Coordinates of C-alpha atoms and ligand atoms in Angstrom, one line a residue:
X160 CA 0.0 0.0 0.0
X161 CA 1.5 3.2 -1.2
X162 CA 1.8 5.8 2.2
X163 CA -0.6 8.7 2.2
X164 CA 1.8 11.7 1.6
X165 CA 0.5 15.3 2.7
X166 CA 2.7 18.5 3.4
X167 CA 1.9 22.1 4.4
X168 CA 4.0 24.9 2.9
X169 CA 6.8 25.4 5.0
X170 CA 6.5 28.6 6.5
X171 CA 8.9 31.7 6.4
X172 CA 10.9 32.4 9.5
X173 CA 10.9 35.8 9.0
X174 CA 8.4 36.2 11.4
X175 CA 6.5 34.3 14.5
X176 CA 3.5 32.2 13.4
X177 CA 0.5 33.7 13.0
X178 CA -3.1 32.5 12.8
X179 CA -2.7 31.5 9.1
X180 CA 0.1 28.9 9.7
X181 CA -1.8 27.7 12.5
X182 CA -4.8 27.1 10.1
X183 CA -2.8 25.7 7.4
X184 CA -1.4 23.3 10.1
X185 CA -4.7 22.2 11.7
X186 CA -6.5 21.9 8.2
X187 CA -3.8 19.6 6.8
X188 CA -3.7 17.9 10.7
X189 CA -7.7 17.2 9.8
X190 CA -6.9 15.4 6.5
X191 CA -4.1 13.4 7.9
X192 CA -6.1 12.2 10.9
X193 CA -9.2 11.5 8.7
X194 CA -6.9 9.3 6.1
X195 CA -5.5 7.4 9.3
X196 CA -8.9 6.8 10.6
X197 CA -10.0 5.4 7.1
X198 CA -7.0 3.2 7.5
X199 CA -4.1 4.8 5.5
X200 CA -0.5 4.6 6.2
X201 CA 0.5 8.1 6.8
X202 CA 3.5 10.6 6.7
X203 CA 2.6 13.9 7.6
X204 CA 5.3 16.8 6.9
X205 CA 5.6 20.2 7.6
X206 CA 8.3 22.5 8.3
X207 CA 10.1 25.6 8.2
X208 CA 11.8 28.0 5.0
X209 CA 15.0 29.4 6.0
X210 CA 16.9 30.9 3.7
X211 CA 16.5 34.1 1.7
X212 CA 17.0 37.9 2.1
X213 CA 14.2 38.6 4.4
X214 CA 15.6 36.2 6.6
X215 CA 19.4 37.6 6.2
X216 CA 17.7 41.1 6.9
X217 CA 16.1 40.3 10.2
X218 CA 19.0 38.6 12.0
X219 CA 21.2 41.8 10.2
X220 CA 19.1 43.9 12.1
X221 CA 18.9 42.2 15.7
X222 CA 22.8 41.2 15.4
X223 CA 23.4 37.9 15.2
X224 CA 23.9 35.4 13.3
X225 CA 21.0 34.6 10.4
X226 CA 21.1 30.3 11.9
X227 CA 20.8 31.3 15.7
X228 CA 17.7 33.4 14.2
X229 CA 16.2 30.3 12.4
X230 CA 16.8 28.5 15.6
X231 CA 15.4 30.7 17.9
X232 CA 12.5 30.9 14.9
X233 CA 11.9 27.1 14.0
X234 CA 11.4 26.7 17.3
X235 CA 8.4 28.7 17.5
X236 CA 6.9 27.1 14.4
X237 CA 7.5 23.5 16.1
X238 CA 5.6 25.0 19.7
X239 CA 2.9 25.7 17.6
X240 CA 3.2 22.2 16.5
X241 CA 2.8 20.7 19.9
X242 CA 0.6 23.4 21.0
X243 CA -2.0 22.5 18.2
X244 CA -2.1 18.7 18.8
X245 CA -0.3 18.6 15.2
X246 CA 0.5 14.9 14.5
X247 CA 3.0 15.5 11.9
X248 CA 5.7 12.9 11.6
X249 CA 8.5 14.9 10.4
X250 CA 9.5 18.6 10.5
X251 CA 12.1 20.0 7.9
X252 CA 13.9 22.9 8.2
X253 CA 15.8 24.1 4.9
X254 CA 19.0 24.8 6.5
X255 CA 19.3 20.9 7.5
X256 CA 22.1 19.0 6.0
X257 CA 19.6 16.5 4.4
X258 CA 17.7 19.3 2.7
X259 CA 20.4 21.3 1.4
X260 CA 22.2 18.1 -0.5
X261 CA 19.2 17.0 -2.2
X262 CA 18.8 20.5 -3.5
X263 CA 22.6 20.5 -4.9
X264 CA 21.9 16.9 -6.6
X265 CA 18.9 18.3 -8.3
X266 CA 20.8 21.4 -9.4
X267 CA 24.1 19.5 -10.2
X268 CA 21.5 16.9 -11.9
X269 CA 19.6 19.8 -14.2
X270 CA 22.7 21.2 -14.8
X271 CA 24.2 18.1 -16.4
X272 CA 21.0 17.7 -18.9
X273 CA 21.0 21.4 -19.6
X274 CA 18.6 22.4 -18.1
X275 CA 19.9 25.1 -16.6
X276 CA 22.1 27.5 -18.1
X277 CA 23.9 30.7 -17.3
X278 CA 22.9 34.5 -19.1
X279 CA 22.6 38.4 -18.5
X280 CA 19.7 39.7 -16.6
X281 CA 18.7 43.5 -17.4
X282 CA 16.5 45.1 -14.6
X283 CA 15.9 47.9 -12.6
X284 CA 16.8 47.3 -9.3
X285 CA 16.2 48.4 -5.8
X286 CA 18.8 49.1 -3.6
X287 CA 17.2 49.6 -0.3
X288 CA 14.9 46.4 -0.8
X289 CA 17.8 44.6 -2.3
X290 CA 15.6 43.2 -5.3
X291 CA 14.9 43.5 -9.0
X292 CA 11.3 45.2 -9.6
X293 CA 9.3 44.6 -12.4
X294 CA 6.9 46.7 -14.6
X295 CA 3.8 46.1 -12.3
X296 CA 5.5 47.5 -9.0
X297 CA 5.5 51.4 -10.7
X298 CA 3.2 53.9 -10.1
X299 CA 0.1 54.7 -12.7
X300 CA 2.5 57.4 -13.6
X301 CA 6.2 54.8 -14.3
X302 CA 7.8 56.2 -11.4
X303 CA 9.1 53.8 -8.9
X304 CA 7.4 54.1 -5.0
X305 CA 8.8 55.7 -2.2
X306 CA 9.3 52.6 -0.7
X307 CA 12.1 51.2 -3.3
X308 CA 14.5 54.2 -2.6
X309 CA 16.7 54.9 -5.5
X310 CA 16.3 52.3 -8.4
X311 CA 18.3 51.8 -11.1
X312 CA 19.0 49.5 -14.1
X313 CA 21.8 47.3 -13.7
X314 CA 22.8 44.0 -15.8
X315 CA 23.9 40.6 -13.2
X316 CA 24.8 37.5 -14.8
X317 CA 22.1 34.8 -13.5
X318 CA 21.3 31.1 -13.8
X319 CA 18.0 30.0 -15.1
X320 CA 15.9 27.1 -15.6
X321 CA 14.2 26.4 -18.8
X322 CA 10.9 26.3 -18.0
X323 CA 9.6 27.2 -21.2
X324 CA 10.4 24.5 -23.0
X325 CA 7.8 22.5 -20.5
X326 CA 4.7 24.7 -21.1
X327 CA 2.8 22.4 -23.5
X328 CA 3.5 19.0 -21.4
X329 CA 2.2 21.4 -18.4
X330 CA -0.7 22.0 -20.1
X331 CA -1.3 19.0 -21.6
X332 CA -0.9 17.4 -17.8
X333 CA -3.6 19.8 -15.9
X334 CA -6.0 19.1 -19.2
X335 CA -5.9 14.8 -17.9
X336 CA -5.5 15.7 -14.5
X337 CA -8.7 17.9 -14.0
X338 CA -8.0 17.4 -10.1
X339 CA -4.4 18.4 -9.8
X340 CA -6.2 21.4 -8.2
X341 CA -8.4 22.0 -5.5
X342 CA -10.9 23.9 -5.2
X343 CA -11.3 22.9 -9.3
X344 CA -11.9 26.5 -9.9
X345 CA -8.3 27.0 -9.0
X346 CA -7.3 25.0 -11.8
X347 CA -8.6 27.3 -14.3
X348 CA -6.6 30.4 -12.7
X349 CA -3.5 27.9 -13.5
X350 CA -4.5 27.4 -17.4
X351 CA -5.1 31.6 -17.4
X352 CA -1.8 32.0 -16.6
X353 CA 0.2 29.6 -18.9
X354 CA -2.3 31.3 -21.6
X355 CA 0.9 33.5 -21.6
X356 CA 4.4 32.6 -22.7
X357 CA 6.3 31.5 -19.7
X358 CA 9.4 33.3 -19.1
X359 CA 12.6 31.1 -17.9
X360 CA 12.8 30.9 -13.8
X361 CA 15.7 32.8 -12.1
X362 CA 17.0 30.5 -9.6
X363 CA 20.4 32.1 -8.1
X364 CA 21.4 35.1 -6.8
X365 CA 24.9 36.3 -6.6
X366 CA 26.5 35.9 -3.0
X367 CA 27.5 39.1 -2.8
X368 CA 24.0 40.6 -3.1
X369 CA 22.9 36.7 -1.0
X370 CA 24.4 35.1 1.4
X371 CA 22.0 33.3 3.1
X372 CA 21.3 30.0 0.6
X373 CA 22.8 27.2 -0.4
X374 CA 25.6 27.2 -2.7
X375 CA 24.9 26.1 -6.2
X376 CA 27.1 23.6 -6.5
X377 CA 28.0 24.3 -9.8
X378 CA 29.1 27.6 -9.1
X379 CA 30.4 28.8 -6.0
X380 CA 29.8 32.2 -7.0
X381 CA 26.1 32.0 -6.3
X382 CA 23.1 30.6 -4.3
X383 CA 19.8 29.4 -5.2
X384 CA 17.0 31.3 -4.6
X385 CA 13.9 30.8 -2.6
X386 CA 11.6 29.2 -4.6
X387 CA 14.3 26.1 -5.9
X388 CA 15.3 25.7 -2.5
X389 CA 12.4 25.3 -0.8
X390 CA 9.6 23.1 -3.1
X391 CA 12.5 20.9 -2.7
X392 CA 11.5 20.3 1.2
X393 CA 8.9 18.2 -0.1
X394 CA 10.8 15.7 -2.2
X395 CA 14.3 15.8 -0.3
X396 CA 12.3 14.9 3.3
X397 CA 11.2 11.8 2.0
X398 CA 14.1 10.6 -0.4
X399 CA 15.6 7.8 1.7
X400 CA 12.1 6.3 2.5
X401 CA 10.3 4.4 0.2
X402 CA 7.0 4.0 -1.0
X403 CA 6.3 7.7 -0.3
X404 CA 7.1 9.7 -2.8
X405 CA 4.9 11.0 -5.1
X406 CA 3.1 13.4 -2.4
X407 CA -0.7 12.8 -2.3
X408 CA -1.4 16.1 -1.6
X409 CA 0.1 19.6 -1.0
X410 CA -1.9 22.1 1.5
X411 CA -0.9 25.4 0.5
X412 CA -2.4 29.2 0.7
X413 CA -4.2 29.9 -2.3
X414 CA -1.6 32.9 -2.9
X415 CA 1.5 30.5 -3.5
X416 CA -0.7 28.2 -6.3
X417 CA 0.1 30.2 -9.2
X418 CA 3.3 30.0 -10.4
X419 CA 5.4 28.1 -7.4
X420 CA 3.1 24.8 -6.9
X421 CA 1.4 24.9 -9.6
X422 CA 3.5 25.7 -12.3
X423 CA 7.5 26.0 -11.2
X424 CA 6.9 22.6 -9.0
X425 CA 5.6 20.7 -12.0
X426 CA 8.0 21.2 -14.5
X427 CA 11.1 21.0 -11.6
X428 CA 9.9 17.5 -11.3
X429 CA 9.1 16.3 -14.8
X430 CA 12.8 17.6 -15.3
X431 CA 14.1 16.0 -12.7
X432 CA 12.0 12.7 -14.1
X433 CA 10.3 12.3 -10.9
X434 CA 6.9 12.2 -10.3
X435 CA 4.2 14.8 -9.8
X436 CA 2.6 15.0 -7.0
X437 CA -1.4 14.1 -6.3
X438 CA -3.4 17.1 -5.6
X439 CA -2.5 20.6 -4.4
X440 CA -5.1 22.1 -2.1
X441 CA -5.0 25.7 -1.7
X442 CA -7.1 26.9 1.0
X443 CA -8.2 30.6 1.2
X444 CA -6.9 33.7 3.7
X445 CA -8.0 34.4 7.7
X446 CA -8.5 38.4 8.2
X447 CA -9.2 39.4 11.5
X448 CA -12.0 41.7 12.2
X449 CA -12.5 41.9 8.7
X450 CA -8.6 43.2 8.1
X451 CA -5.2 41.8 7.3
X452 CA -3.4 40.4 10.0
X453 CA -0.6 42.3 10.7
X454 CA 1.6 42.3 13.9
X455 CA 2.4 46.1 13.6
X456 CA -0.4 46.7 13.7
X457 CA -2.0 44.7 16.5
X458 CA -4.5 43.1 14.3
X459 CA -2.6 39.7 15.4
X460 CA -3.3 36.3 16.9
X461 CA -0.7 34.4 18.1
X462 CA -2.3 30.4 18.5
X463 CA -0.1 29.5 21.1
X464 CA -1.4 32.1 23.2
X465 CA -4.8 32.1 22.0
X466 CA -5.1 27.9 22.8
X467 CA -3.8 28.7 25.8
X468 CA -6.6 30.5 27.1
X469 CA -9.3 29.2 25.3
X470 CA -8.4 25.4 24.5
X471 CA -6.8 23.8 21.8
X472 CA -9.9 22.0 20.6
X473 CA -11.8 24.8 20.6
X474 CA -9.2 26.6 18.4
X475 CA -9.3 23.6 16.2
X476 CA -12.6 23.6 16.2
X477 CA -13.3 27.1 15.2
X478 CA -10.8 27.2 12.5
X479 CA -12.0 24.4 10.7
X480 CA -16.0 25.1 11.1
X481 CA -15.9 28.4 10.2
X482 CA -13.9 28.1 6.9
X483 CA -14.9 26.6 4.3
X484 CA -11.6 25.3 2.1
X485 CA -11.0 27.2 -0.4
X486 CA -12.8 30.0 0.7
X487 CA -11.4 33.2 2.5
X488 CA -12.5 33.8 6.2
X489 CA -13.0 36.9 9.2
X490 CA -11.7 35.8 12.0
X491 CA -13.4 38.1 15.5
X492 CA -13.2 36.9 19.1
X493 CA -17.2 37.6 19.4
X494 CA -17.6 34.9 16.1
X495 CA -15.5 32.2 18.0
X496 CA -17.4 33.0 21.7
X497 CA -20.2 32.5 19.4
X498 CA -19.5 29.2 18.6
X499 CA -17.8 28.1 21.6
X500 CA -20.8 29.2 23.9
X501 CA -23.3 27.7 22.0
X502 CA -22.0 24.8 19.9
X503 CA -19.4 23.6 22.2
X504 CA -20.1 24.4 25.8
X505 CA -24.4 24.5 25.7
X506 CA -24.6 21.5 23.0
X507 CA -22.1 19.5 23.2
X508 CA -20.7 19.9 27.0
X509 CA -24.4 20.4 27.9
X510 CA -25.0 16.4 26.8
X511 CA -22.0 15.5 28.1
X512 CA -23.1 16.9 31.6
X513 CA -26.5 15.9 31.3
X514 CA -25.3 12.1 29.9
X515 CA -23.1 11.9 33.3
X516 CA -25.3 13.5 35.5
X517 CA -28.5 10.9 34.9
X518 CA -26.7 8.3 34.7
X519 CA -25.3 8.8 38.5
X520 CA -28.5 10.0 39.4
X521 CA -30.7 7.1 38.0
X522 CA -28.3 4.1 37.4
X523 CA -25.7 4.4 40.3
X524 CA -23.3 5.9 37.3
X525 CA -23.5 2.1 35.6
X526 CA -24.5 2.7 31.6
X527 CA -27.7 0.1 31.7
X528 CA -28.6 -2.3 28.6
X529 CA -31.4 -0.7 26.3
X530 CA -34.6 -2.7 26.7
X531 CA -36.9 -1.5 24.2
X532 CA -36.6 0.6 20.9
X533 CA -39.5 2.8 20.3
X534 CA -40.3 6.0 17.4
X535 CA -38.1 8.1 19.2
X536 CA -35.2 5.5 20.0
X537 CA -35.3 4.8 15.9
X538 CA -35.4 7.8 14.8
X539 CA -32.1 8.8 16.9
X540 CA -30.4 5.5 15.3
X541 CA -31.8 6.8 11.7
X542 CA -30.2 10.0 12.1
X543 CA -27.1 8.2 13.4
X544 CA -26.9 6.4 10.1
X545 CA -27.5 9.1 7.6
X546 CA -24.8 11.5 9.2
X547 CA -22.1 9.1 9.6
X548 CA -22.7 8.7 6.0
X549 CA -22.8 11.9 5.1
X550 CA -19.7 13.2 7.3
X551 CA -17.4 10.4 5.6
X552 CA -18.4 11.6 2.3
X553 CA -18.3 15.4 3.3
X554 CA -14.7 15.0 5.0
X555 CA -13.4 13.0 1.7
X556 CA -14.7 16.3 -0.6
X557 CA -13.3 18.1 2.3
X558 CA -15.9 20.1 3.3
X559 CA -15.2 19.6 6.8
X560 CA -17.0 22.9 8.1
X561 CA -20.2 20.9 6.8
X562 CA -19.0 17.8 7.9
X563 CA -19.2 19.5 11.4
X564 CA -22.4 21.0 11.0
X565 CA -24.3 17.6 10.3
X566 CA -22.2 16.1 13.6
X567 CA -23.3 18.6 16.1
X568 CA -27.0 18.5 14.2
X569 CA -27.1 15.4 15.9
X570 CA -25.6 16.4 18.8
X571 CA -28.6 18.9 19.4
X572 CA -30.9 15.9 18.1
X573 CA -29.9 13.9 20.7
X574 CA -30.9 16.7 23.5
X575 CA -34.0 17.0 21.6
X576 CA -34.2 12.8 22.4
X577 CA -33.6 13.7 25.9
X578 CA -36.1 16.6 26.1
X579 CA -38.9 14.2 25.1
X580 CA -37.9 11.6 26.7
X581 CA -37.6 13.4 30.0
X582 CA -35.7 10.4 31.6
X583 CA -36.3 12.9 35.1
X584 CA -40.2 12.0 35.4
X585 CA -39.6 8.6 34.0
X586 CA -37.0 8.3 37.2
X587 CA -40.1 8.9 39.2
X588 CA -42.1 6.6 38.4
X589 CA -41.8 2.9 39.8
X590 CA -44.2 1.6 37.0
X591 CA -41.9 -1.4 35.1
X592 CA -42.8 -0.3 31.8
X593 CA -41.4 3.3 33.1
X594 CA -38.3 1.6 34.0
X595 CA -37.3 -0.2 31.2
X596 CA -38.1 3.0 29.3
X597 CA -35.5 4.9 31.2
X598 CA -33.2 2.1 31.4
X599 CA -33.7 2.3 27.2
X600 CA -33.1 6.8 27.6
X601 CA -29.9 6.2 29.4
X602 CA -28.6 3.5 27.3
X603 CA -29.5 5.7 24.2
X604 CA -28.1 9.2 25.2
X605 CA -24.8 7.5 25.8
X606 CA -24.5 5.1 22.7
X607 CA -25.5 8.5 20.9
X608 CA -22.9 10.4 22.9
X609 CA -20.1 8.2 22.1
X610 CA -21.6 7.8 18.1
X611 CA -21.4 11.5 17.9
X612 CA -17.7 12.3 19.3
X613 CA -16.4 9.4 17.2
X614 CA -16.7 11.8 14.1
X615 CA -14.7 14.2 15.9
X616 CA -11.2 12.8 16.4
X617 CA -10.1 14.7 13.2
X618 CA -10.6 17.9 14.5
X619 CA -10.9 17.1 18.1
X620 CA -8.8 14.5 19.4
X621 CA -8.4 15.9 22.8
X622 CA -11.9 16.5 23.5
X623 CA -12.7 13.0 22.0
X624 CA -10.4 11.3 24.1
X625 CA -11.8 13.1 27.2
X626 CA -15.4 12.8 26.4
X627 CA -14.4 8.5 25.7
X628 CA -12.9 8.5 29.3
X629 CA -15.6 9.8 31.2
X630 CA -17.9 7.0 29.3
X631 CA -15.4 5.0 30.7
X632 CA -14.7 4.1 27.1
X633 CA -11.6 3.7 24.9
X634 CA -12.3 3.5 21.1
X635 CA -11.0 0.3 19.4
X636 CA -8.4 0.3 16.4
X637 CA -11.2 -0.2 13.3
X638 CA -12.7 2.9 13.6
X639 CA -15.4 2.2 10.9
X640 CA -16.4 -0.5 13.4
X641 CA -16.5 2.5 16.3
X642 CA -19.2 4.1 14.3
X643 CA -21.8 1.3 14.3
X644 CA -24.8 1.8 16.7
X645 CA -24.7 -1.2 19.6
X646 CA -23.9 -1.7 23.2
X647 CA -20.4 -0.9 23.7
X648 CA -21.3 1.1 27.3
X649 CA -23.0 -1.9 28.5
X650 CA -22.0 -1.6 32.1
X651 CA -19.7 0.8 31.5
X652 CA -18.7 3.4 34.4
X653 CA -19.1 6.7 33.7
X654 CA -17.6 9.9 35.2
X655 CA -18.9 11.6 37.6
X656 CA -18.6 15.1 36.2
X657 CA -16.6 16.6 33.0
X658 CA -15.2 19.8 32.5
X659 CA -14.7 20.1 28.9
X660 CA -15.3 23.9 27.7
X661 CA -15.0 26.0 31.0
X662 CA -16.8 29.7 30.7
X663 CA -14.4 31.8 28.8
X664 CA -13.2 35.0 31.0
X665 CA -14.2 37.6 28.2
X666 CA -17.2 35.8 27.8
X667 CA -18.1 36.6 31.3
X668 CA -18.0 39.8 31.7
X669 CA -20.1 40.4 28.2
Ligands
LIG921 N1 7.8 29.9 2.5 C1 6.8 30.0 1.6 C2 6.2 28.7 1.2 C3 7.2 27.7 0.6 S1 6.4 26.2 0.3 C4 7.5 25.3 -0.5 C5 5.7 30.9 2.2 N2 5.7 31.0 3.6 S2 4.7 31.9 4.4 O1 5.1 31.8 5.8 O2 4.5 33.2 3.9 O3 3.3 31.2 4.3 C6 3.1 29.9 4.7 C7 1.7 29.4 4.4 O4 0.8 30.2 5.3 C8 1.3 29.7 3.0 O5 0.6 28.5 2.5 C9 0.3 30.8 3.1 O6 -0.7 30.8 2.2 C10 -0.2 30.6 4.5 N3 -0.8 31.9 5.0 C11 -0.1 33.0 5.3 N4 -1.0 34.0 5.7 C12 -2.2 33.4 5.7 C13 -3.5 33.9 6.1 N5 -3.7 35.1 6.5 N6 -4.5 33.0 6.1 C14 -4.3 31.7 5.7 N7 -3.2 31.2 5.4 C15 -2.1 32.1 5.2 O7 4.8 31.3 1.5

């Protein structure tokens, strides 16, 4: 069985994480849990982008040395890892050993097939940003912005990469493969833009303008720039382990599609002769109270911080219901209360408490056998069916935000059981026919209980694991055999009281 491959970007550590790596993280998290559940073989990578100018900038400016910066960097990216309840199985950082030799072979490699060769580059360049502009960066009126400083145009001898001469075959590819890209609308934005003649890609930089890269190995007088070196992460993470390779699928932001995964990637590989990868999903951008995040200023969420105070899951949660892949986002602190206060604590904690609570109260805390199956017991056990149907297929198109929607629909179905069953008068009455009908509630509500959580481990595996324990439960290996409706909590002990999503502090004082 070939290994479900899936990789986020690798993030730039020019800056701490922020709410869209978390996302990017979590949503790729979702998929890689979900495959396991349906019984894949995973490997799960993510990582960190290292090299560059921005990079050799920042640690310029705070004095030391651009690796200690990456370190002291990375190292965030990986808290936000743990924090997150990531399950990644590897984590590549560019400036690794095992990275940066893969990159030379595929350079040394191209170089040897000539695919890469060596000419003048004309440009108008910016000093102060230490870059080559292009036409699109002037003013409506051809002068240059503020920003750029003084710009002039200078000639720098530069290796490039022939992608050109791959534009048909690319095209030719994404015509068969009408699900290389994901959303499918995606796809077309990729087609719109090799409409155009592709221009040859520029992948070094002289050292004196870069330091910070790796070497090309063909010329020491030069390193390779950003894009060369990092798409490589991918392949060079996985080279010494086989039956992995092609990637199944690449989570990316929809703003580094078109050209880098979608068009640069490609053609590096068919080059190289390796294969192309599955399926790149390109998920859309979180603002924050409707703006771009920025740390400057303020408009920022740092995860770590913000799981800290309000819960992992919940983050998880939020980030994955509210989104819909593909589609942009707002992220606001009165949206997530929102949903935490009333999907999470009041729905879902509410049936945990109330599942615990009557089963101390009425059955000394022991889950009892179901003795009868009536209308309302049925119907609960229909719905059961229909949306573990429906939340496999949703999660396998990916629309996890519904897939989340039907789950807790049944989660509120089963405190609408509850409601009219009202196992509290039925505890009153010493009638045997009342009995058996509570004995039936109580087995119900929890058998629904432990249904309904087993679609969450994806997104929630915390909160599933907790919510399992305090059924006095622990889910089996097959989990397609977790999701059938029987008597698993058959004398079961439960809990006697849960805490699973406290009162938020801000939320109080609103
Ligand atoms: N280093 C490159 C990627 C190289 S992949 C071989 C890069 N890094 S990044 O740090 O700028 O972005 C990393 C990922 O985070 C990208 O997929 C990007 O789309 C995503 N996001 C950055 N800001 C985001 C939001 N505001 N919202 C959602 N995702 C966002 O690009």
């Amino acid at each position: 069985m070939k290994t479900f491959y899936i990789t986020t970007a690798i993030d730039y550590v020019n800056g701490s994480p922020h709410l869209g790596h978390a996302y990017e993280k979590v949503l790729t998290d979702v998929i890689a849990r979900f495959r396991r559940l349906m019984g894949d073989r995973v490997h799960f990578l993510t990582g960190v982008d290292e090299h560059g100018q921005k990079v050799q900038q920042t640690a310029r400016k705070r004095g030391i040395p651009p690796q200690q910066f990456c370190d002291e960097i990375s190292e965030e990216f990986r808290a936000v890892c743990r924090k997150l309840d990531i399950s990644n199985d590897d984590f590549i950082r560019t400036t690794e050993e095992r990275h940066k030799k893969v990159v030379r072979q595929l350079l040394q490699q191209l170089f040897d097939k000539g695919e890469i060769y060596k000419a003048e580059y004309k440009g108008f360049y910016s000093t102060r940003q230490e870059q080559f502009l292009q036409e699109k960066d002037r003013n409506p009126d051809g002068s240059w912005p503020e920003l750029f400083g003084e710009v002039t145009e200078i000639t720098e001898s530069n290796y490039f990469f022939k992608l050109r001469s791959y534009q048909d075959w690319l095209v030719e590819f994404l015509k068969k493969n009408e699900n290389f890209v994901f959303p499918r609308y995606r796809q077309k934005q990729v087609l719109e833009f090799l409409a155009e003649p592709l221009n040859d890609l520029c992948i070094s930089r002289p050292k004196d303008r870069l330091e910070w890269g790796i070497e090309l190995p063909f010329d020491s007088g030069f390193v390779t720039y950003v894009w060369f070196d990092a798409l490589v992460n991918y392949y060079s993470a996985v080279i010494d382990k086989p039956g992995v390779w092609p990637a199944d699928f690449h989570v990316i932001g929809k703003d580094i599609l078109v050209p880098p995964h979608a068009v640069y990637w490609p053609i590096m590989l068919k080059a190289a002769g390796l294969e192309p990868p599955g399926t790149l999903l390109a998920h859309g951008w979180w603002s924050i109270n409707g703006a771009k995040m920025s740390k400057s200023t303020g408009n920022f969420v740092d995860p770590v911080a913000f799981a800290d105070q309000y819960g992992v899951d919940a983050l998880r949660y939020f980030l994955i219901r509210e989104m819909s892949v593909g589609q942009d986002s707002d992220f606001s602190l009165q949206q997530f209360l929102s949903r935490y206060n009333s999907e999470l604590a009041n729905n879902l904690g509410n049936l945990v408490n109330r599942a615990l609570n009557m089963t101390n109260r009425f059955a000394a805390g022991l889950v009892p056998a179901a003795e009868t199956a009536e209308e309302p017991e049925l119907a609960l056990r229909a719905l059961w069916e229909k949306t573990r149907d429906e939340v496999i297929a949703l999660n396998e198109g990916f629309q996890f935000h519904i897939a989340l929607e039907r789950t807790f629909a049944f989660i509120t179905a089963t405190n609408a059981y509850i409601e009219a069953r009202a196992p509290w008068k039925l505890g009153k009455s010493a009638d045997a026919k009342d009995q058996a009908l509570l004995k039936t509630t109580l087995a119900t509500i929890a058998e629904a209980l432990r249904l309904g959580v087993s679609l969450l481990p994806a997104v929630m595996p915390g909160t599933t694991k907790k919510i399992h324990d305090v059924l006095g439960y622990a889910a089996g290996p097959v989990w397609r055999d977790e999701l059938v409706w029987g008597d698993r909590l058959t004398g079961r002990k439960v809990a006697a009281t849960a805490i699973l999503f406290p009162r938020p502090e801000a939320a109080k004082t609103s």
